[in-house]
XYZ file of C-alpha atoms in Angstrom:
667
model
C 38.641 36.053 28.754
C 40.736 35.271 31.789
C 42.203 31.796 32.015
C 42.024 30.005 35.368
C 44.109 27.152 36.655
C 42.117 23.846 36.320
C 41.020 22.334 39.638
C 41.348 18.565 39.991
C 39.892 16.346 42.774
C 42.350 15.385 45.461
C 43.498 11.789 45.680
C 41.847 9.491 48.218
C 45.002 9.390 50.348
C 45.281 13.158 50.502
C 41.550 13.420 51.248
C 41.856 11.068 54.221
C 44.867 12.929 55.597
C 43.059 16.259 55.264
C 39.934 14.956 57.049
C 42.090 13.510 59.838
C 43.895 16.847 60.236
C 40.650 18.813 60.387
C 39.060 16.469 62.947
C 42.086 16.630 65.214
C 42.107 20.428 65.217
C 38.387 20.601 66.030
C 37.845 23.764 64.023
C 38.889 25.459 60.822
C 41.001 28.041 62.589
C 44.216 26.529 61.329
C 43.036 26.118 57.763
C 44.998 29.196 56.843
C 48.186 27.227 57.297
C 47.366 25.269 54.159
C 46.932 28.437 52.061
C 49.435 28.671 49.241
C 52.187 31.250 49.860
C 52.167 34.180 47.483
C 55.066 34.016 45.108
C 56.528 37.380 44.136
C 58.461 38.210 41.008
C 61.292 40.663 40.662
C 59.982 42.292 37.469
C 56.401 42.325 36.162
C 55.629 42.845 32.496
C 54.523 46.265 31.345
C 50.912 45.138 30.670
C 50.448 43.640 34.149
C 51.995 46.711 35.739
C 49.598 48.909 33.800
C 46.545 46.775 34.784
C 47.872 46.388 38.381
C 47.482 42.607 38.423
C 49.810 39.812 39.463
C 52.341 38.638 36.923
C 54.305 35.394 36.982
C 57.254 37.060 35.214
C 57.516 34.322 32.603
C 59.269 35.193 29.363
C 58.656 35.642 26.512
C 54.965 35.730 27.533
C 53.442 35.703 31.038
C 50.234 33.769 31.734
C 48.078 36.914 31.757
C 49.199 37.913 28.291
C 48.817 34.487 26.640
C 45.119 35.073 25.809
C 45.407 38.832 25.640
C 45.914 41.074 22.669
C 48.572 42.976 24.644
C 52.179 42.425 23.682
C 54.086 41.056 26.665
C 57.084 43.348 27.123
C 59.356 44.104 30.045
C 61.251 47.170 31.126
C 64.736 47.362 29.616
C 67.756 49.627 29.601
C 66.089 52.129 27.270
C 64.193 53.542 30.263
C 67.392 54.163 32.244
C 68.890 57.611 32.520
C 72.267 58.352 30.970
C 74.003 58.266 34.365
C 72.287 54.969 35.277
C 73.462 53.405 32.033
C 77.029 54.493 32.762
C 76.783 53.023 36.250
C 75.413 49.757 34.885
C 78.165 49.503 32.293
C 80.767 50.266 34.931
C 79.451 47.525 37.250
C 79.421 45.006 34.391
C 82.959 45.968 33.392
C 84.199 45.557 36.938
C 82.425 42.224 37.423
C 83.954 40.926 34.195
C 87.401 41.918 35.417
C 87.091 39.819 38.594
C 88.364 36.209 38.325
C 85.575 33.647 37.877
C 86.335 31.804 41.110
C 85.870 35.063 43.058
C 82.867 36.533 41.234
C 80.198 34.596 43.164
C 81.789 35.449 46.500
C 81.888 39.112 45.582
C 78.225 39.061 44.580
C 77.287 37.501 47.940
C 79.081 40.355 49.699
C 77.319 42.988 47.609
C 73.799 41.537 47.408
C 72.601 43.419 50.514
C 74.334 46.690 49.609
C 72.133 49.417 48.064
C 74.562 52.349 47.983
C 75.999 52.528 44.453
C 79.124 54.379 45.570
C 79.906 51.621 48.105
C 79.309 48.912 45.476
C 81.628 50.599 42.997
C 84.285 51.220 45.621
C 84.298 47.562 46.726
C 84.443 46.311 43.146
C 87.227 48.718 42.235
C 89.248 47.727 45.264
C 89.028 44.143 44.108
C 90.149 45.092 40.618
C 92.983 47.293 41.845
C 94.273 44.622 44.210
C 94.471 41.951 41.516
C 95.215 43.838 38.307
C 97.251 46.683 36.919
C 95.344 49.978 37.144
C 93.883 51.644 34.090
C 96.443 54.300 33.234
C 93.924 56.356 31.287
C 91.863 57.283 34.326
C 92.649 59.046 37.538
C 92.542 57.144 40.804
C 90.391 59.852 42.352
C 87.750 59.604 39.658
C 87.718 55.806 39.719
C 86.894 55.898 43.406
C 84.104 58.437 43.041
C 81.180 58.032 40.612
C 80.054 61.599 41.394
C 83.263 62.948 39.886
C 83.222 60.608 36.917
C 79.545 60.693 35.986
C 78.512 64.231 36.887
C 81.446 66.599 37.347
C 83.744 65.245 34.634
C 81.021 64.699 32.044
C 79.230 68.023 32.508
C 82.158 70.324 33.380
C 85.181 69.100 31.393
C 87.083 72.379 31.769
C 87.085 72.075 35.552
C 87.220 68.317 36.108
C 88.720 66.646 33.039
C 90.072 63.123 33.293
C 93.776 63.520 34.013
C 96.561 60.935 33.677
C 97.011 58.658 36.620
C 100.454 58.646 38.208
C 101.391 55.888 40.614
C 104.380 56.023 42.932
C 106.632 54.248 40.428
C 105.933 57.038 37.936
C 106.562 59.749 40.513
C 109.982 58.239 41.296
C 111.180 58.873 37.744
C 113.992 61.396 37.330
C 111.797 64.011 35.657
C 109.399 64.129 38.594
C 112.037 63.791 41.291
C 113.678 67.005 40.105
C 110.469 68.790 41.083
C 110.911 67.807 44.737
C 114.615 68.481 45.066
C 116.590 71.683 45.426
C 117.271 73.312 42.084
C 120.910 72.976 41.047
C 122.806 75.651 39.197
C 120.860 78.603 40.536
C 117.422 78.817 38.988
C 118.064 76.877 35.817
C 115.662 74.298 37.187
C 113.629 71.634 35.499
C 110.884 74.197 35.038
C 113.241 76.419 33.035
C 114.761 73.595 30.996
C 111.575 71.725 30.128
C 109.553 74.486 28.531
C 106.429 74.062 26.457
C 106.736 75.622 23.039
C 103.395 77.393 23.479
C 104.507 79.227 26.619
C 105.527 82.876 26.231
C 108.254 82.981 28.867
C 111.232 83.857 26.673
C 112.670 87.358 27.075
C 115.414 87.144 24.455
C 113.493 89.641 22.276
C 111.161 92.488 23.134
C 107.506 91.543 22.942
C 106.816 94.788 21.096
C 109.258 96.465 18.670
C 108.396 99.893 20.096
C 110.322 99.014 23.260
C 113.606 99.245 21.337
C 113.042 103.022 21.253
C 112.565 103.369 25.023
C 114.416 106.149 26.848
C 113.863 105.125 30.443
C 115.523 108.195 31.936
C 112.438 110.198 30.937
C 110.523 108.270 33.612
C 112.943 107.394 36.421
C 116.049 108.668 38.162
C 117.234 105.136 38.905
C 120.437 104.431 36.914
C 119.028 101.550 34.872
C 119.804 101.112 31.176
C 116.995 101.536 28.670
C 117.681 98.045 27.296
C 117.308 96.372 30.707
C 114.208 98.428 31.450
C 112.711 97.457 28.079
C 113.397 93.757 28.697
C 111.880 94.050 32.175
C 108.716 95.702 30.859
C 108.533 93.148 28.040
C 108.743 90.294 30.563
C 105.908 91.801 32.578
C 103.677 92.343 29.525
C 104.093 88.734 28.411
C 103.939 87.051 31.812
C 101.824 88.883 34.370
C 99.873 91.510 32.475
C 97.393 89.030 30.935
C 96.450 88.115 34.513
C 96.563 91.574 36.119
C 95.530 94.004 33.380
C 96.070 97.180 35.401
C 96.233 99.315 32.258
C 95.462 99.189 28.551
C 98.833 98.020 27.166
C 98.755 99.604 23.722
C 97.967 103.061 25.114
C 100.590 102.622 27.827
C 103.338 101.640 25.374
C 102.555 104.489 22.994
C 102.817 107.093 25.759
C 105.833 105.341 27.322
C 107.857 105.617 24.123
C 106.631 109.102 23.173
C 107.053 110.557 26.676
C 103.367 111.438 27.036
C 101.548 111.369 30.356
C 97.923 110.700 29.404
C 98.166 106.909 29.829
C 101.580 106.689 31.474
C 103.227 108.264 34.513
C 106.485 108.158 36.421
C 104.749 106.451 39.364
C 103.290 103.754 37.104
C 106.603 103.081 35.337
C 108.595 102.922 38.570
C 106.009 100.689 40.233
C 105.919 98.357 37.243
C 109.708 98.148 37.174
C 109.751 97.477 40.917
C 107.425 94.519 40.429
C 108.934 93.152 37.216
C 112.575 93.581 38.290
C 112.020 90.877 40.862
C 111.108 88.485 38.052
C 114.208 89.582 36.154
C 116.422 88.701 39.117
C 115.153 85.146 38.998
C 115.867 85.129 35.257
C 119.423 86.304 35.816
C 118.846 89.546 33.880
C 119.214 91.777 36.921
C 121.472 91.407 39.951
C 118.952 93.068 42.252
C 120.691 96.408 42.480
C 117.778 98.264 40.879
C 114.829 96.508 42.456
C 114.707 98.315 45.774
C 115.291 101.701 44.194
C 111.945 101.666 42.390
C 108.792 102.662 44.342
C 99.013 101.595 43.792
C 98.615 97.991 43.265
C 102.047 97.175 41.884
C 103.576 98.405 45.120
C 101.275 96.351 47.328
C 101.997 93.210 45.299
C 105.711 93.959 45.224
C 105.921 94.527 48.961
C 103.964 91.332 49.515
C 106.666 89.443 47.613
C 109.316 91.017 49.831
C 107.540 90.198 53.084
C 106.758 93.796 54.078
C 103.228 93.487 55.392
C 102.948 97.007 56.777
C 103.602 98.406 53.288
C 101.288 95.857 51.674
C 98.315 96.927 53.776
C 99.158 100.608 53.393
C 99.393 100.627 49.592
C 96.515 98.183 49.038
C 94.249 100.307 51.227
C 95.330 103.537 49.551
C 94.814 102.050 46.076
C 91.266 100.984 46.972
C 90.407 104.394 48.422
C 91.803 106.095 45.334
C 89.713 103.835 43.078
C 86.575 104.751 45.011
C 87.351 108.463 44.729
C 87.813 108.063 40.972
C 84.523 106.180 40.691
C 86.209 102.973 39.481
C 84.402 100.656 41.918
C 82.632 100.597 45.257
C 80.344 103.540 44.378
C 76.665 104.041 43.621
C 75.482 104.154 40.040
C 74.607 107.863 40.390
C 78.074 108.829 41.626
C 79.307 112.059 39.942
C 82.627 110.394 39.066
C 80.771 107.818 36.978
C 78.934 110.565 35.165
C 82.251 112.183 34.271
C 83.615 108.883 32.946
C 80.539 108.366 30.761
C 81.286 111.495 28.692
C 84.941 110.637 28.023
C 86.230 109.587 24.627
C 86.254 105.871 23.782
C 90.022 105.742 24.185
C 89.982 107.361 27.634
C 86.975 105.329 28.746
C 88.764 102.113 27.801
C 91.716 103.162 29.961
C 89.313 103.639 32.882
C 87.858 100.169 32.270
C 91.260 98.521 32.581
C 92.179 100.544 35.646
C 88.848 99.734 37.292
C 88.725 96.019 36.602
C 92.455 95.438 37.055
C 92.380 97.084 40.485
C 89.151 95.309 41.448
C 90.485 91.896 40.437
C 93.733 92.426 42.328
C 91.960 93.643 45.483
C 89.655 90.600 45.428
C 92.573 88.249 44.767
C 94.578 89.588 47.692
C 91.679 89.664 50.158
C 90.693 86.086 49.268
C 94.110 84.412 49.235
C 95.933 86.633 51.784
C 93.219 86.985 54.382
C 94.248 89.174 57.270
C 92.858 92.174 59.154
C 92.991 95.370 57.129
C 93.047 93.662 53.744
C 89.420 93.912 52.623
C 87.810 93.702 49.161
C 85.840 96.534 47.535
C 82.202 96.874 48.576
C 80.986 96.354 45.000
C 82.375 95.558 41.525
C 82.929 98.290 38.926
C 79.895 99.682 37.137
C 81.997 100.095 33.998
C 81.775 97.363 31.330
C 84.368 94.616 31.299
C 87.076 95.301 28.686
C 86.728 92.964 25.741
C 82.981 92.419 26.074
C 80.804 92.649 22.987
C 80.137 96.385 23.276
C 83.885 97.110 23.368
C 85.145 94.675 20.734
C 84.478 96.974 17.796
C 86.756 99.700 19.094
C 89.398 97.252 20.336
C 89.602 95.411 17.018
C 90.518 98.587 15.151
C 94.104 98.312 16.390
C 95.517 95.022 15.237
C 99.094 95.961 14.429
C 100.409 95.177 17.927
C 100.420 92.075 20.131
C 97.378 91.381 22.283
C 99.008 91.300 25.723
C 95.731 90.361 27.371
C 95.869 86.911 25.781
C 92.061 86.868 25.699
C 91.965 85.793 29.332
C 91.507 89.124 31.113
C 87.767 89.617 30.340
C 87.070 86.091 31.609
C 89.053 86.777 34.769
C 86.936 89.863 35.414
C 83.844 87.637 35.518
C 85.735 85.069 37.604
C 86.720 87.563 40.299
C 83.219 89.062 40.256
C 81.890 85.657 41.321
C 84.480 85.349 44.080
C 84.077 88.938 45.243
C 81.013 88.029 47.306
C 82.988 85.194 48.911
C 85.856 87.504 49.881
C 83.386 90.099 51.153
C 81.562 87.572 53.355
C 84.873 86.387 54.816
C 85.913 89.961 55.542
C 82.664 90.551 57.452
C 82.821 87.247 59.328
C 86.230 86.332 60.661
C 85.287 82.655 60.929
C 82.116 81.626 59.040
C 80.143 78.912 60.787
C 79.944 75.456 59.229
C 76.142 75.374 59.069
C 73.590 74.643 56.365
C 73.445 78.281 55.329
C 77.208 78.418 54.735
C 77.076 75.132 52.825
C 74.298 76.440 50.558
C 76.294 79.616 49.923
C 79.367 77.531 49.019
C 77.297 75.352 46.676
C 75.765 78.428 45.029
C 79.198 79.941 44.366
C 80.489 76.585 43.146
C 77.620 76.407 40.673
C 78.434 79.909 39.440
C 82.056 78.912 38.840
C 80.992 75.773 36.974
C 78.641 77.778 34.746
C 81.421 80.311 34.110
C 83.797 77.497 33.083
C 81.331 76.163 30.514
C 81.017 79.627 28.945
C 84.755 79.990 28.243
C 85.770 80.395 24.584
C 87.451 77.485 22.820
C 90.963 78.923 23.060
C 90.647 79.025 26.862
C 89.278 75.503 27.262
C 91.596 73.478 29.411
C 94.451 71.342 28.159
C 98.056 70.864 29.203
C 99.324 72.915 26.249
C 97.485 76.131 27.163
C 99.623 79.279 27.495
C 100.921 79.944 30.988
C 98.237 82.498 31.875
C 95.488 79.961 31.130
C 97.264 77.424 33.338
C 97.333 79.982 36.158
C 93.645 80.773 35.645
C 92.725 77.124 36.268
C 95.113 76.947 39.224
C 93.303 79.960 40.719
C 89.964 78.289 40.008
C 90.718 75.143 41.998
C 92.412 77.045 44.808
C 89.204 79.097 45.047
C 87.045 75.955 45.175
C 89.187 74.639 48.039
C 88.746 77.962 49.804
C 84.968 77.957 49.311
C 84.484 74.445 50.690
C 87.184 74.282 53.357
C 84.740 75.554 55.974
C 82.332 72.747 55.136
C 84.883 69.903 55.057
C 86.188 70.830 58.505
C 82.756 70.460 60.141
C 79.916 67.969 60.540
C 78.381 68.807 57.151
C 81.277 67.449 55.103
C 79.189 64.467 53.939
C 75.900 66.342 53.503
C 74.444 65.973 50.045
C 74.566 69.008 47.782
C 71.040 69.947 46.745
C 71.578 70.980 43.139
C 73.338 67.812 41.941
C 71.534 64.649 40.893
C 74.073 62.219 42.304
C 73.315 61.032 45.859
C 77.096 60.872 46.364
C 77.551 64.641 45.904
C 78.953 66.364 48.982
C 81.361 69.078 50.065
C 84.211 66.666 50.772
C 83.851 65.003 47.357
C 84.031 68.355 45.564
C 86.992 69.327 47.755
C 88.843 66.081 47.010
C 88.099 66.398 43.292
C 89.720 69.848 43.209
C 92.690 68.634 45.253
C 93.280 65.980 42.614
C 93.014 68.514 39.783
C 95.320 70.943 41.573
C 97.993 68.255 41.897
C 98.014 67.770 38.150
C 97.853 71.482 37.306
C 100.738 72.422 39.589
C 102.906 69.571 38.361
C 102.214 70.432 34.728
C 102.932 74.124 35.326
C 106.185 73.360 37.118
C 107.339 70.965 34.400
C 106.467 72.962 31.301
C 106.594 76.667 32.157
C 109.656 78.557 33.307
C 107.388 81.355 34.590
C 106.689 79.053 37.556
C 110.202 80.014 38.724
C 109.775 83.792 38.590
C 106.074 84.737 38.606
C 104.615 84.717 42.100
C 100.960 85.122 41.103
C 100.200 81.393 41.221
C 101.847 80.500 44.535
C 98.811 80.734 46.856
C 97.610 77.433 45.398
C 100.704 75.756 46.856
C 99.600 76.721 50.375
C 96.062 75.462 49.750
C 97.281 72.144 48.354
C 99.801 71.652 51.172
C 97.081 72.232 53.786
C 94.759 69.779 52.041
C 97.513 67.150 52.070
C 98.203 67.693 55.770
C 94.621 67.883 57.040
C 92.828 65.400 54.776
C 93.279 61.591 54.995
C 96.727 60.665 53.728
C 97.180 58.972 50.367
C 100.262 57.063 49.278
C 101.624 59.966 47.242
C 101.006 62.760 49.764
C 104.703 63.234 50.651
C 105.635 63.766 47.000
C 102.984 66.444 46.506
C 103.801 68.129 49.809
C 107.438 68.415 48.702
C 106.196 69.651 45.328
C 104.646 72.582 47.192
C 107.684 73.255 49.388
C 110.137 73.163 46.486
C 107.726 75.136 44.341
C 108.378 77.975 46.763
C 112.098 77.203 46.719
C 112.211 77.976 42.977
C 110.831 81.442 43.785
C 113.299 82.243 46.559
C 115.831 84.226 44.569
C 114.191 87.557 45.275
C 110.619 86.879 46.356
C 111.857 86.845 49.927
C 108.501 85.943 51.422
C 108.474 82.537 49.694
C 111.229 81.207 51.942
C 109.136 82.108 54.971
C 106.119 80.341 53.458
C 108.006 77.120 52.685
C 109.508 77.177 56.187
C 106.052 77.767 57.666
C 104.645 74.743 55.802
C 107.473 72.589 57.154
C 106.796 73.917 60.640
C 103.112 73.068 60.255
C 103.913 69.496 59.133
C 106.203 69.091 62.161
C 103.539 70.445 64.508
C 101.097 67.858 63.171
C 103.643 65.050 63.426
C 103.502 64.261 59.704
C 107.246 64.468 58.952
C 110.315 63.671 60.980
C 112.748 66.260 62.284
C 115.514 64.612 60.229
C 113.628 65.072 56.976
C 112.655 68.623 57.933
C 116.261 69.586 58.704
C 117.440 68.229 55.333
C 114.819 70.304 53.519
C 115.693 73.387 55.584
C 119.326 72.974 54.587
C 118.264 72.959 50.951
C 116.171 76.083 51.450
C 119.030 77.894 53.184
C 121.463 77.037 50.387
C 119.085 78.273 47.705
C 118.874 81.716 49.339
C 122.462 82.015 50.587
C 123.404 84.305 47.694
C 120.517 86.772 47.817
C 121.778 89.806 45.955
C 120.129 92.531 47.968
C 118.591 91.256 51.189
C 116.569 93.693 53.238
C 117.752 94.729 56.666
C 114.295 94.309 58.155
C 112.810 90.944 59.075
C 110.243 89.277 56.857
C 106.707 90.306 57.789
C 103.966 87.981 56.566
C 100.715 88.165 58.509
C 98.602 86.042 56.169
C 97.614 82.472 57.016
C 99.767 79.401 56.362
C 97.725 77.099 58.621
C 94.207 76.927 57.165
C 92.819 74.543 59.806
C 89.435 75.954 60.776
C 88.886 73.781 63.833
C 91.757 75.505 65.608
C 91.219 79.025 66.985
C 92.400 81.829 64.705
C 95.529 83.384 66.177
C 98.927 84.748 65.258
C 100.355 81.233 65.591
C 98.729 80.311 62.261
C 100.430 83.046 60.217
C 103.368 82.526 57.862
C 105.565 84.801 59.939
C 105.032 83.050 63.271
C 105.026 79.507 61.954
C 108.358 80.187 60.231
C 109.800 81.617 63.447
C 108.601 78.560 65.399
C 110.372 76.043 63.165
C 113.163 75.332 65.658
C 110.713 74.857 68.533
C 108.676 72.436 66.441
C 111.824 70.550 65.445
C 112.820 70.117 69.080
C 109.286 69.099 70.032
C 109.186 66.415 67.333
C 112.588 65.068 68.356
C 111.575 64.964 72.031
C 108.258 63.291 71.237
C 109.927 60.716 69.000
C 112.519 59.957 71.656
C 109.765 59.449 74.229
C 108.002 56.964 71.955
C 111.174 54.893 71.558
C 111.676 54.486 75.300
């Protein structure tokens, strides 16, 4: 039975006042002014909410539940989602860290704010201004609950929590050597501080069969068999896990025995042409053989030498040859595919490596070196990916030799298959529009990459001690994410919420910034721990993407350090990858054009770059040709002025412009 509030007669004084008030008004129209105001409560008990009646919010028992058989209970944290609990704990932690005399003032500021990201940002700013930062968390993640509560928790391979480095840390000697010219040739910090798990040493052959190599069977170039064997060994350990152009065991067997089923003079010479450039940086070759060697190896090799006309020629010819052979870009009923299907397992496996290695390389080049004439295949290979379940039985039969794939190549085939559609859409549309359709496409591809990352085997899960090829795989991943979203962050949709994420703070610019932060850590770790960062060029495109992000996104305190990390990352590669000097010069030219560095600083860096390449062993007579983009700003019109070649040539003009502009400001 419901309990009512007892009604008592009014006192005589109150009665007289009420009668006087009613007589003066002449009617009861104003009686409503005496009606008791409804008092609301912030939280009703569960029983009152269920019965949809008013609740006074009293605890432990409200007035409706006193005579009721219902248990008076209130909503508690058990009904909150996992993310909401984390947010609540984070707010409590931050409030506890604020001094008592400031806590009330901070609450007054926040009481009208309903955006959780704004609340957390304000609280964290207070904490950071008054206390030492938490060294176990990254500054980027602390400022962004979307990264911390959704990306980092659900996709730890892509967005793990990385150590925070403040400017005092970055001024330490170890880190400063990363942003200074390497002394003593290329015995840089990267070569001296080498992780024991990296496979960069070339003191011994990676396979004992190479000691029996007679290189004169394959080439007329006067190179010793020992040097050729060391060069091939370096390639197999460093770049082959990432490229996988051929099945290595079959190649080595035919190479040593002089057979031509899985080896050829063109393949050997092309491989030596590519790998000899790495050997020059290692000091194993003085460069006299490199230009005498002459397909995908050739296109990559000419790219490293800044010979764009040859790059486009060989890349195009390699793709056309692959189509003729039925490797990719053909219909399922193509006669070439039918011929492959009846081959022996050994021969079919060779076709798989040729198909997927060529496809991956073509997609890689068209995505990261976008320029007219460099287009990806129309479709991926119809052949199975090497190393998938249906091929493991035959591959596991031969266990006596080293696995040069490192287990990463099958995963990279899936990775480049995801990005193939991105490269193809860019090739068809010179400048994709920053509209909702493009944003949805970017989000869809981002989701595919995240799902791919969660399917990686345990030995490829990310940590700073991974082998070098795993480090490069994650560097490629974040460079690709920057490429996917850079169209969105340059337009009006940069803050638009992503539809498939639960966090209201999800957006293109937050994903972009999260990958920028990860790329900083990955590049620094690779430079510090792996000497291959000084002679393998496969990872360098990420330096251009990071440098552009630093120049075009809002500046953080450490941006100069990381920009120099990119510039001097190229400097370590200058010894015979001639194009890298043009790229580092182009990035400096771009920073000058934007007014982000002074002409004095730029000239000092240019002097360093000139000194590091003053002793090139075998410079080409022709000028460096590099028609791919160095300036990735999408708001500016696409023109030749954004290419590596032209930006590098304009360095002096940009230096003079900066000096003139600075002088005008001082007047």
